[in-house]
Coordinates of N, CA and C and ligand atoms in Angstrom, one line a residue:
X1 N -16.9 11.2 -19.4 CA -15.6 10.6 -19.4 C -14.5 11.8 -19.4
X2 N -13.6 11.8 -18.5 CA -12.6 12.8 -18.5 C -11.6 12.6 -19.7
X3 N -11.2 13.7 -20.4 CA -10.2 13.6 -21.4 C -9.2 14.7 -21.3
X4 N -7.9 14.4 -21.6 CA -7.0 15.5 -21.6 C -7.0 16.1 -23.0
X5 N -6.6 17.4 -23.0 CA -6.5 18.2 -24.2 C -5.6 17.5 -25.2
X6 N -4.4 17.1 -24.7 CA -3.3 16.6 -25.6 C -3.6 15.2 -26.2
X7 N -4.3 14.4 -25.5 CA -4.4 13.0 -25.9 C -5.9 12.6 -26.1
X8 N -6.2 12.0 -27.2 CA -7.6 11.6 -27.3 C -7.8 10.2 -26.8
X9 N -7.4 10.0 -25.5 CA -7.7 8.7 -24.9 C -8.3 8.9 -23.6
X10 N -9.2 8.0 -23.1 CA -9.9 8.2 -21.8 C -8.8 8.0 -20.7
X11 N -8.8 8.9 -19.7 CA -7.8 8.7 -18.6 C -8.6 8.8 -17.3
X12 N -7.9 8.4 -16.2 CA -8.5 8.4 -14.9 C -8.7 9.9 -14.5
X13 N -9.8 10.1 -13.8 CA -10.1 11.5 -13.3 C -9.0 12.0 -12.4
X14 N -8.9 13.3 -12.2 CA -7.9 13.9 -11.3 C -8.0 13.3 -9.9
X15 N -9.3 13.1 -9.4 CA -9.4 12.5 -8.1 C -8.8 11.1 -8.0
X16 N -9.1 10.3 -9.1 CA -8.6 8.9 -9.1 C -7.1 8.9 -9.1
X17 N -6.5 9.9 -9.9 CA -5.1 9.9 -10.0 C -4.4 10.4 -8.7
X18 N -5.1 11.3 -8.0 CA -4.6 11.8 -6.7 C -4.6 10.6 -5.7
X19 N -5.7 9.9 -5.6 CA -5.8 8.7 -4.7 C -4.7 7.7 -5.1
X20 N -4.5 7.4 -6.4 CA -3.5 6.4 -6.8 C -2.1 6.8 -6.3
X21 N -1.7 8.1 -6.6 CA -0.3 8.5 -6.3 C -0.1 8.7 -4.8
X22 N -1.1 9.2 -4.1 CA -0.9 9.3 -2.6 C -0.8 7.9 -2.0
X23 N -1.6 7.0 -2.4 CA -1.5 5.6 -1.8 C -0.2 5.0 -2.2
X24 N 0.2 5.2 -3.4 CA 1.5 4.6 -3.9 C 2.7 5.2 -3.1
X25 N 2.7 6.5 -2.9 CA 3.8 7.1 -2.1 C 3.8 6.6 -0.7
X26 N 2.6 6.6 0.0 CA 2.6 6.1 1.4 C 3.0 4.7 1.5
X27 N 2.6 3.8 0.5 CA 3.0 2.4 0.6 C 4.5 2.3 0.4
X28 N 5.1 3.2 -0.4 CA 6.5 3.1 -0.7 C 7.3 3.5 0.6
X29 N 6.7 4.2 1.5 CA 7.3 4.5 2.8 C 7.0 3.4 3.8
X30 N 5.7 3.0 3.8 CA 5.2 2.1 4.9 C 5.9 0.7 4.9
X31 N 6.1 0.1 3.7 CA 6.7 -1.2 3.7 C 8.2 -1.2 4.2
X32 N 9.0 -0.3 3.7 CA 10.4 -0.3 4.3 C 10.4 0.0 5.8
X33 N 9.5 0.9 6.3 CA 9.5 1.2 7.7 C 9.2 -0.1 8.5
X34 N 8.2 -0.9 7.9 CA 7.7 -2.2 8.5 C 8.9 -3.1 8.7
X35 N 9.6 -3.4 7.6 CA 10.8 -4.3 7.6 C 11.9 -3.8 8.6
X36 N 12.2 -2.5 8.5 CA 13.3 -2.0 9.2 C 13.0 -1.9 10.7
X37 N 11.8 -1.6 11.1 CA 11.5 -1.5 12.5 C 11.5 -2.9 13.1
X38 N 11.0 -4.0 12.4 CA 11.1 -5.3 12.9 C 12.5 -5.8 13.0
X39 N 13.4 -5.4 12.0 CA 14.8 -5.7 12.1 C 15.4 -5.1 13.4
X40 N 15.1 -3.8 13.6 CA 15.7 -3.1 14.8 C 15.2 -3.8 16.1
X41 N 13.9 -4.2 16.1 CA 13.3 -4.7 17.3 C 13.7 -6.2 17.6
X42 N 14.0 -6.9 16.5 CA 14.3 -8.4 16.7 C 15.7 -8.8 16.4
X43 N 16.4 -8.2 15.4 CA 17.6 -8.7 14.9 C 18.8 -7.8 15.3
X44 N 18.6 -6.5 15.2 CA 19.8 -5.6 15.4 C 20.4 -5.8 16.8
X45 N 21.8 -5.8 16.8 CA 22.5 -6.1 18.0 C 22.7 -4.8 18.8
X46 N 22.3 -4.8 20.1 CA 22.5 -3.7 20.9 C 23.2 -4.2 22.2
X47 N 23.2 -3.4 23.3 CA 23.8 -3.9 24.5 C 22.8 -3.7 25.6
X48 N 22.8 -4.6 26.6 CA 21.9 -4.5 27.7 C 22.5 -3.7 28.9
X49 N 21.8 -3.6 30.0 CA 22.3 -2.8 31.2 C 23.7 -3.2 31.6
X50 N 24.0 -4.5 31.4 CA 25.4 -5.0 31.9 C 26.4 -4.8 30.8
X51 N 26.1 -4.2 29.7 CA 27.0 -4.0 28.6 C 27.2 -5.3 27.7
X52 N 26.3 -6.3 27.9 CA 26.4 -7.5 27.1 C 25.6 -7.3 25.8
X53 N 26.1 -7.9 24.7 CA 25.4 -7.8 23.4 C 24.1 -8.5 23.4
X54 N 23.0 -7.9 23.0 CA 21.7 -8.6 22.9 C 21.1 -8.3 21.6
X55 N 20.2 -9.2 21.1 CA 19.5 -9.0 19.9 C 18.3 -8.1 20.1
X56 N 18.0 -7.1 19.3 CA 16.8 -6.3 19.5 C 17.1 -5.0 20.2
X57 N 16.9 -3.9 19.5 CA 17.2 -2.6 20.1 C 15.9 -1.9 20.3
X58 N 15.4 -1.6 21.5 CA 14.2 -0.9 21.8 C 14.5 0.4 22.3
X59 N 14.9 1.3 21.5 CA 15.2 2.7 21.9 C 14.1 3.6 21.3
X60 N 14.4 4.9 21.4 CA 13.4 5.9 21.0 C 13.1 5.8 19.5
X61 N 14.2 5.5 18.7 CA 14.1 5.4 17.2 C 13.1 4.2 16.9
X62 N 13.4 3.1 17.5 CA 12.5 1.9 17.2 C 11.1 2.2 17.6
X63 N 10.9 2.8 18.7 CA 9.5 3.2 19.2 C 8.9 4.1 18.2
X64 N 9.6 5.1 17.7 CA 9.0 6.1 16.8 C 8.7 5.5 15.5
X65 N 9.5 4.5 15.0 CA 9.3 3.8 13.8 C 8.0 3.0 13.9
X66 N 7.8 2.3 15.0 CA 6.6 1.5 15.2 C 5.4 2.4 15.3
X67 N 5.5 3.5 16.0 CA 4.3 4.4 16.1 C 4.0 5.0 14.7
X68 N 5.0 5.4 13.9 CA 4.8 5.9 12.6 C 4.2 4.9 11.7
X69 N 4.6 3.6 11.8 CA 4.1 2.5 11.0 C 2.6 2.3 11.3
X70 N 2.2 2.4 12.6 CA 0.8 2.2 12.9 C 0.0 3.4 12.4
X71 N 0.5 4.6 12.7 CA -0.3 5.8 12.3 C -0.5 5.8 10.7
X72 N 0.6 5.6 10.0 CA 0.6 5.6 8.6 C -0.3 4.5 8.0
X73 N -0.3 3.4 8.7 CA -1.1 2.2 8.2 C -2.6 2.5 8.3
X74 N -2.9 3.2 9.4 CA -4.3 3.6 9.6 C -4.7 4.6 8.6
X75 N -3.8 5.6 8.3 CA -4.1 6.6 7.3 C -4.3 5.9 5.9
X76 N -3.4 4.9 5.6 CA -3.6 4.2 4.3 C -4.9 3.5 4.2
X77 N -5.3 2.9 5.3 CA -6.6 2.2 5.3 C -7.7 3.1 5.0
X78 N -7.7 4.3 5.7 CA -8.8 5.2 5.5 C -8.8 5.8 4.1
X79 N -7.6 6.1 3.6 CA -7.5 6.6 2.2 C -8.0 5.5 1.2
X80 N -7.6 4.3 1.4 CA -8.0 3.2 0.5 C -9.5 3.0 0.5
X81 N -10.1 3.1 1.7 CA -11.6 2.9 1.8 C -12.3 4.0 1.0
X82 N -11.8 5.3 1.2 CA -12.4 6.4 0.4 C -12.2 6.1 -1.1
X83 N -11.0 5.7 -1.4 CA -10.7 5.4 -2.8 C -11.5 4.4 -3.4
X84 N -11.7 3.3 -2.7 CA -12.6 2.2 -3.2 C -14.0 2.7 -3.3
X85 N -14.5 3.5 -2.4 CA -15.9 4.0 -2.5 C -16.0 4.8 -3.7
X86 N -15.0 5.6 -4.0 CA -15.0 6.4 -5.2 C -15.0 5.6 -6.5
X87 N -14.1 4.5 -6.5 CA -13.9 3.7 -7.6 C -15.2 2.9 -7.9
X88 N -15.9 2.4 -6.8 CA -17.1 1.6 -7.0 C -18.2 2.4 -7.5
X89 N -18.3 3.7 -7.1 CA -19.4 4.5 -7.5 C -19.1 5.3 -8.9
X90 N -17.8 5.7 -9.1 CA -17.5 6.4 -10.3 C -17.0 5.6 -11.4
X91 N -16.5 4.4 -11.2 CA -16.0 3.5 -12.2 C -14.6 4.0 -12.7
X92 N -14.1 3.4 -13.8 CA -12.8 3.7 -14.3 C -13.0 3.9 -15.8
X93 N -12.1 4.7 -16.5 CA -12.2 4.9 -17.9 C -12.1 3.5 -18.6
X94 N -12.8 3.4 -19.8 CA -12.7 2.1 -20.5 C -11.3 1.7 -20.8
X95 N -11.0 0.4 -20.9 CA -9.7 0.0 -21.1 C -9.1 0.4 -22.4
X96 N -7.8 0.5 -22.5 CA -7.2 0.8 -23.8 C -7.5 -0.3 -24.8
X97 N -8.2 0.1 -25.9 CA -8.7 -0.9 -26.9 C -7.5 -1.6 -27.6
X98 N -6.3 -1.1 -27.6 CA -5.2 -1.7 -28.3 C -4.6 -2.9 -27.5
X99 N -5.0 -3.0 -26.2 CA -4.4 -4.0 -25.4 C -5.3 -5.3 -25.5
X100 N -4.7 -6.5 -25.8 CA -5.4 -7.7 -25.9 C -6.3 -8.0 -24.6
X101 N -7.5 -8.5 -24.8 CA -8.4 -8.7 -23.7 C -7.8 -9.6 -22.6
X102 N -6.9 -10.6 -22.9 CA -6.3 -11.4 -21.9 C -5.4 -10.6 -21.0
X103 N -4.7 -9.7 -21.6 CA -3.8 -8.8 -20.8 C -4.6 -7.9 -19.9
X104 N -5.7 -7.3 -20.5 CA -6.5 -6.4 -19.7 C -7.1 -7.2 -18.5
X105 N -7.5 -8.5 -18.8 CA -8.1 -9.3 -17.7 C -7.1 -9.6 -16.6
X106 N -5.8 -9.9 -17.0 CA -4.8 -10.1 -15.9 C -4.6 -8.8 -15.1
X107 N -4.5 -7.7 -15.8 CA -4.3 -6.4 -15.1 C -5.4 -6.1 -14.1
X108 N -6.6 -6.4 -14.5 CA -7.8 -6.2 -13.6 C -7.7 -7.1 -12.4
X109 N -7.2 -8.3 -12.6 CA -7.1 -9.3 -11.5 C -6.0 -8.7 -10.5
X110 N -4.9 -8.2 -11.1 CA -3.8 -7.7 -10.2 C -4.4 -6.5 -9.5
X111 N -5.0 -5.5 -10.2 CA -5.6 -4.3 -9.5 C -6.5 -4.7 -8.3
X112 N -7.4 -5.6 -8.6 CA -8.4 -5.9 -7.5 C -7.7 -6.7 -6.4
X113 N -6.7 -7.5 -6.7 CA -5.9 -8.2 -5.6 C -5.2 -7.1 -4.8
X114 N -4.6 -6.1 -5.4 CA -3.9 -5.1 -4.7 C -4.9 -4.3 -3.8
X115 N -6.1 -4.0 -4.3 CA -7.1 -3.4 -3.4 C -7.4 -4.2 -2.2
X116 N -7.6 -5.5 -2.5 CA -8.0 -6.5 -1.4 C -6.9 -6.4 -0.3
X117 N -5.6 -6.5 -0.7 CA -4.5 -6.5 0.2 C -4.4 -5.1 0.9
X118 N -4.7 -4.1 0.2 CA -4.6 -2.7 0.8 C -5.6 -2.5 1.9
X119 N -6.6 -3.4 1.9 CA -7.6 -3.4 3.0 C -7.2 -4.4 4.1
X120 N -6.9 -5.6 3.6 CA -6.7 -6.8 4.6 C -5.4 -6.6 5.4
X121 N -4.3 -6.0 4.8 CA -3.1 -5.9 5.5 C -3.2 -4.9 6.7
X122 N -3.7 -3.7 6.5 CA -3.8 -2.8 7.6 C -4.8 -3.3 8.7
X123 N -5.9 -3.9 8.2 CA -6.9 -4.4 9.2 C -6.2 -5.5 10.1
X124 N -5.4 -6.4 9.4 CA -4.6 -7.4 10.1 C -3.6 -6.7 11.1
X125 N -3.0 -5.6 10.7 CA -2.1 -4.9 11.6 C -2.8 -4.4 12.8
X126 N -4.0 -3.9 12.6 CA -4.8 -3.3 13.7 C -5.2 -4.4 14.7
X127 N -5.6 -5.6 14.1 CA -6.1 -6.7 14.8 C -4.9 -7.2 15.7
X128 N -3.7 -7.3 15.0 CA -2.5 -7.7 15.7 C -2.1 -6.9 16.9
X129 N -2.2 -5.6 16.8 CA -1.8 -4.7 17.9 C -2.9 -4.8 19.0
X130 N -4.2 -5.1 18.6 CA -5.3 -5.2 19.5 C -5.1 -6.5 20.4
X131 N -4.8 -7.6 19.7 CA -4.6 -8.9 20.4 C -3.3 -8.8 21.3
X132 N -2.3 -8.1 20.8 CA -1.0 -8.0 21.6 C -1.0 -6.9 22.6
X133 N -2.0 -6.0 22.6 CA -2.1 -4.8 23.4 C -0.8 -3.9 23.2
X134 N -0.5 -3.8 21.9 CA 0.6 -2.8 21.5 C -0.1 -1.6 20.9
X135 N -1.0 -1.0 21.7 CA -1.9 0.1 21.1 C -1.3 1.5 21.2
X136 N -0.1 1.6 21.7 CA 0.5 2.9 21.9 C 1.0 3.5 20.6
X137 N 0.5 4.8 20.3 CA 1.1 5.5 19.1 C 1.5 6.8 19.6
X138 N 2.8 7.1 19.7 CA 3.4 8.3 20.2 C 2.7 8.7 21.5
X139 N 2.5 7.8 22.4 CA 1.9 8.1 23.7 C 0.4 8.1 23.7
X140 N -0.2 8.0 22.6 CA -1.7 8.0 22.6 C -2.2 6.5 22.5
X141 N -3.1 6.1 23.3 CA -3.6 4.7 23.4 C -4.8 4.6 22.4
X142 N -4.6 3.7 21.4 CA -5.7 3.5 20.4 C -6.7 2.5 21.1
X143 N -7.9 2.5 20.6 CA -8.9 1.6 21.2 C -8.6 0.2 20.6
X144 N -8.6 -0.8 21.5 CA -8.5 -2.2 21.1 C -9.8 -2.7 20.6
X145 N -9.7 -3.7 19.6 CA -11.0 -4.2 19.1 C -11.3 -5.6 19.4
X146 N -10.3 -6.3 20.1 CA -10.5 -7.7 20.6 C -9.8 -7.8 21.9
X147 N -10.2 -8.8 22.7 CA -9.5 -9.0 24.0 C -8.0 -9.5 23.8
X148 N -7.2 -9.1 24.8 CA -5.7 -9.5 24.7 C -5.5 -11.0 24.6
X149 N -4.7 -11.4 23.6 CA -4.3 -12.8 23.4 C -3.0 -12.8 22.6
X150 N -1.9 -13.0 23.3 CA -0.6 -12.8 22.7 C -0.3 -13.8 21.5
X151 N -0.8 -15.1 21.7 CA -0.6 -16.1 20.7 C -1.3 -15.7 19.4
X152 N -2.6 -15.2 19.6 CA -3.3 -14.7 18.4 C -2.6 -13.6 17.7
X153 N -2.0 -12.7 18.5 CA -1.3 -11.6 18.0 C -0.2 -12.0 17.1
X154 N 0.6 -13.0 17.6 CA 1.7 -13.5 16.8 C 1.3 -14.1 15.5
X155 N 0.2 -14.9 15.6 CA -0.4 -15.6 14.4 C -0.8 -14.5 13.4
X156 N -1.6 -13.5 13.9 CA -2.1 -12.5 13.0 C -0.9 -11.7 12.3
X157 N 0.2 -11.5 13.1 CA 1.3 -10.8 12.4 C 2.0 -11.7 11.4
X158 N 1.9 -13.0 11.5 CA 2.5 -13.9 10.5 C 1.8 -13.6 9.2
X159 N 0.4 -13.5 9.3 CA -0.4 -13.2 8.1 C -0.2 -11.8 7.6
X160 N 0.0 -10.9 8.5 CA 0.3 -9.4 8.2 C 1.6 -9.4 7.3
X161 N 2.6 -10.1 7.8 CA 3.9 -10.1 7.1 C 3.7 -10.8 5.7
X162 N 3.0 -11.9 5.6 CA 2.8 -12.6 4.4 C 2.0 -11.7 3.4
X163 N 0.9 -11.1 3.9 CA 0.1 -10.2 3.1 C 0.9 -9.0 2.5
X164 N 1.8 -8.5 3.4 CA 2.6 -7.3 3.0 C 3.6 -7.8 1.9
X165 N 4.1 -9.0 2.0 CA 5.1 -9.5 1.0 C 4.4 -9.8 -0.3
X166 N 3.1 -10.3 -0.3 CA 2.4 -10.6 -1.5 C 2.1 -9.2 -2.2
X167 N 1.7 -8.3 -1.3 CA 1.4 -6.9 -1.8 C 2.6 -6.4 -2.6
X168 N 3.7 -6.5 -1.9 CA 5.0 -6.0 -2.5 C 5.2 -6.7 -3.9
X169 N 5.0 -8.0 -4.0 CA 5.2 -8.7 -5.2 C 4.2 -8.3 -6.3
X170 N 3.0 -8.0 -5.9 CA 2.0 -7.6 -6.9 C 2.3 -6.2 -7.4
X171 N 2.8 -5.3 -6.5 CA 3.2 -3.9 -6.8 C 4.4 -4.0 -7.8
X172 N 5.3 -4.9 -7.5 CA 6.5 -5.0 -8.4 C 6.0 -5.4 -9.8
X173 N 5.1 -6.4 -9.9 CA 4.5 -6.8 -11.1 C 3.8 -5.7 -11.8
X174 N 3.1 -4.9 -11.1 CA 2.3 -3.8 -11.6 C 3.3 -2.7 -12.2
X175 N 4.4 -2.4 -11.5 CA 5.3 -1.4 -12.0 C 6.0 -2.0 -13.2
X176 N 6.3 -3.3 -13.1 CA 6.9 -3.9 -14.3 C 6.0 -3.8 -15.5
X177 N 4.7 -4.0 -15.3 CA 3.7 -3.9 -16.4 C 3.7 -2.5 -16.9
X178 N 3.8 -1.5 -16.0 CA 3.9 -0.1 -16.5 C 5.1 0.2 -17.4
X179 N 6.2 -0.4 -17.0 CA 7.5 -0.2 -17.8 C 7.3 -0.9 -19.2
X180 N 6.6 -2.1 -19.1 CA 6.4 -2.9 -20.4 C 5.5 -2.1 -21.3
X181 N 4.4 -1.5 -20.8 CA 3.5 -0.7 -21.6 C 4.2 0.5 -22.2
X182 N 5.0 1.2 -21.3 CA 5.6 2.5 -21.8 C 6.7 2.2 -22.8
X183 N 7.6 1.3 -22.5 CA 8.9 1.2 -23.2 C 8.9 0.0 -24.2
X184 N 8.1 -1.0 -24.0 CA 8.2 -2.1 -24.9 C 7.0 -2.1 -25.9
X185 N 5.8 -2.1 -25.3 CA 4.6 -2.1 -26.1 C 4.3 -0.7 -26.7
X186 N 4.9 0.3 -26.0 CA 4.8 1.7 -26.4 C 3.3 2.1 -26.7
X187 N 2.4 1.7 -25.8 CA 1.0 2.2 -25.9 C 0.8 3.3 -25.0
X188 N -0.5 3.7 -24.7 CA -0.8 4.9 -23.9 C -1.3 4.6 -22.5
X189 N -1.2 3.3 -22.1 CA -1.8 2.9 -20.8 C -1.3 3.7 -19.7
X190 N 0.0 4.0 -19.6 CA 0.6 4.7 -18.5 C 0.1 6.1 -18.4
X191 N -0.2 6.7 -19.6 CA -0.7 8.1 -19.6 C -2.0 8.2 -18.9
X192 N -2.7 7.1 -18.8 CA -4.0 7.1 -18.2 C -4.0 7.5 -16.7
X193 N -2.8 7.2 -16.1 CA -2.7 7.5 -14.6 C -1.6 8.6 -14.3
X194 N -1.0 9.1 -15.3 CA 0.1 10.1 -15.0 C -0.5 11.4 -14.5
X195 N 0.1 12.1 -13.6 CA -0.4 13.4 -13.1 C -0.3 14.4 -14.3
X196 N -1.3 15.2 -14.5 CA -1.3 16.2 -15.6 C -1.7 17.5 -15.0
X197 N -1.3 18.6 -15.6 CA -1.6 19.9 -15.0 C -3.0 20.4 -15.4
X198 N -3.3 20.1 -16.7 CA -4.6 20.6 -17.2 C -5.5 19.5 -17.6
X199 N -6.7 19.5 -17.1 CA -7.7 18.5 -17.5 C -8.9 19.2 -18.1
X200 N -9.5 18.5 -19.1 CA -10.8 18.9 -19.6 C -11.8 17.8 -19.4
X201 N -12.8 18.1 -18.6 CA -13.7 17.0 -18.2 C -14.9 17.1 -19.1
Ligands
HEM301 C1 -1.1 -1.1 4.1 C2 -0.7 -1.0 5.3 C3 0.5 -1.8 5.9 C4 1.5 -2.4 5.3 C5 1.9 -2.5 3.8 C6 2.3 -3.0 6.4 C7 3.5 -3.7 6.2 C8 4.3 -4.3 7.2 C9 5.5 -4.9 7.0 C10 6.2 -5.1 5.7 C11 5.9 -5.4 8.3 C12 7.2 -6.2 8.6 C13 6.9 -7.6 8.6 C14 7.9 -8.5 9.3 O1 9.1 -8.4 8.8 O2 7.6 -9.2 10.2 C15 4.9 -5.0 9.2 C16 5.0 -5.2 10.6 C17 4.1 -4.7 11.5 N1 3.0 -3.9 11.2 FE1 2.4 -3.4 9.4 N2 1.7 -2.7 7.6 C18 0.6 -2.0 7.3 C19 -0.3 -1.5 8.3 C20 -0.2 -1.7 9.6 C21 -1.2 -1.2 10.6 C22 -2.5 -0.4 10.3 C23 -0.7 -1.6 11.8 C24 -1.3 -1.3 13.2 C25 -2.1 -0.3 13.4 C26 0.5 -2.3 11.6 C27 1.3 -2.8 12.6 C28 2.4 -3.6 12.4 C29 3.2 -4.1 13.5 C30 3.0 -3.9 15.0 C31 4.3 -4.8 12.9 C32 5.4 -5.6 13.7 C33 4.9 -7.1 13.8 C34 6.0 -7.9 14.4 O3 6.7 -7.5 15.3 O4 6.0 -9.1 14.1 N3 0.8 -2.4 10.3 N4 3.9 -4.3 8.6
HEM302 C1 5.9 3.6 -10.3 C2 4.8 3.2 -9.8 C3 3.4 3.0 -10.4 C4 3.1 3.2 -11.8 C5 3.9 3.7 -12.9 C6 1.6 2.9 -11.8 C7 0.9 3.0 -13.0 C8 -0.5 2.7 -13.0 C9 -1.3 2.8 -14.2 C10 -0.8 3.3 -15.6 C11 -2.6 2.4 -13.9 C12 -3.8 2.4 -14.9 C13 -3.8 1.1 -15.5 C14 -5.0 1.0 -16.5 O1 -5.1 1.9 -17.3 O2 -5.8 0.1 -16.4 C15 -2.6 2.0 -12.5 C16 -3.7 1.6 -11.9 C17 -3.6 1.1 -10.6 N1 -2.5 1.1 -9.7 FE1 -0.7 1.8 -10.1 N2 1.2 2.5 -10.6 C18 2.3 2.5 -9.7 C19 2.3 2.2 -8.4 C20 1.2 1.7 -7.7 C21 1.2 1.2 -6.3 C22 2.5 1.4 -5.4 C23 0.0 0.7 -6.1 C24 -0.5 0.2 -4.8 C25 -0.2 0.5 -3.6 C26 -0.8 0.8 -7.3 C27 -2.1 0.4 -7.4 C28 -2.9 0.6 -8.5 C29 -4.3 0.2 -8.6 C30 -5.1 -0.5 -7.5 C31 -4.8 0.5 -9.9 C32 -6.1 0.3 -10.5 C33 -6.9 1.6 -10.5 C34 -8.4 1.4 -10.8 O3 -8.8 1.0 -11.9 O4 -9.2 1.6 -9.8 N3 0.0 1.4 -8.3 N4 -1.3 2.2 -12.0

């Protein structure tokens, strides 16, 4: 079990903490890009060739946002698969014994639901671009995994959006829980995942 010099509590290993914060940072960029690009593509008012106002702006910026969202989403999926492989083989430090079992149970439920969505949401995104044949990423054509079907694409993206919103809700709950542990309950749960410079394994 990895322990830090300063605290006599079991903490996540350096690898687990790296995975956690990289995925957290990428998700913090990915979700706003997703909402903003869809706003630009569907809602933002631009002008057509005749100078008339139209909904939806498909310029280089919108295109770059879509390409970035796809590339980043695939990167997140790969990182989460590696992270899950690591988690399932290496386990996690035992739970903070000062936290009541019911609370620990809820936190585990939230963590595993987040993992599930971190896999399902990007796979849904890839399925959606495959059905819709929206496979271009900065001029590179990704391989499609299903035959073209625009109706299916639309349906899959409904679930993609719903999944992303549930993920956002769970992450908000998760961050709220971290604030609760740190400032209200004043236990050491958050220290388990904080980046530290020196580790003693
Ligand atoms: C964890 C990873 C991902 C998250 C959190 C995420 C999140 C989102 C969000 C919040 C939206 C906006 C939803 C809306 O307002 O309709 C969106 C849309 C979209 N996402 Fe993702 N996404 C992820 C991965 C991917 C991947 C891997 C792809 C494809 C390779 C992808 C393709 C798309 C596309 C094409 C849209 C636009 C759908 C539409 O126009 O209705 N996403 N995503
Ligand atoms: C300010 C932001 C965040 C803080 C302060 C934070 C804090 C923490 C802490 C302290 C733990 C360890 C809990 C324990 O000891 O049982 C943890 C675990 C976890 N966090 Fe976060 N987190 C943040 C953002 C995120 C985000 C954005 C995601 C998802 C994209 C995420 C996903 C997870 C998962 C899946 C675990 C479980 C780890 C495992 O046992 O495998 N966290 N987080």
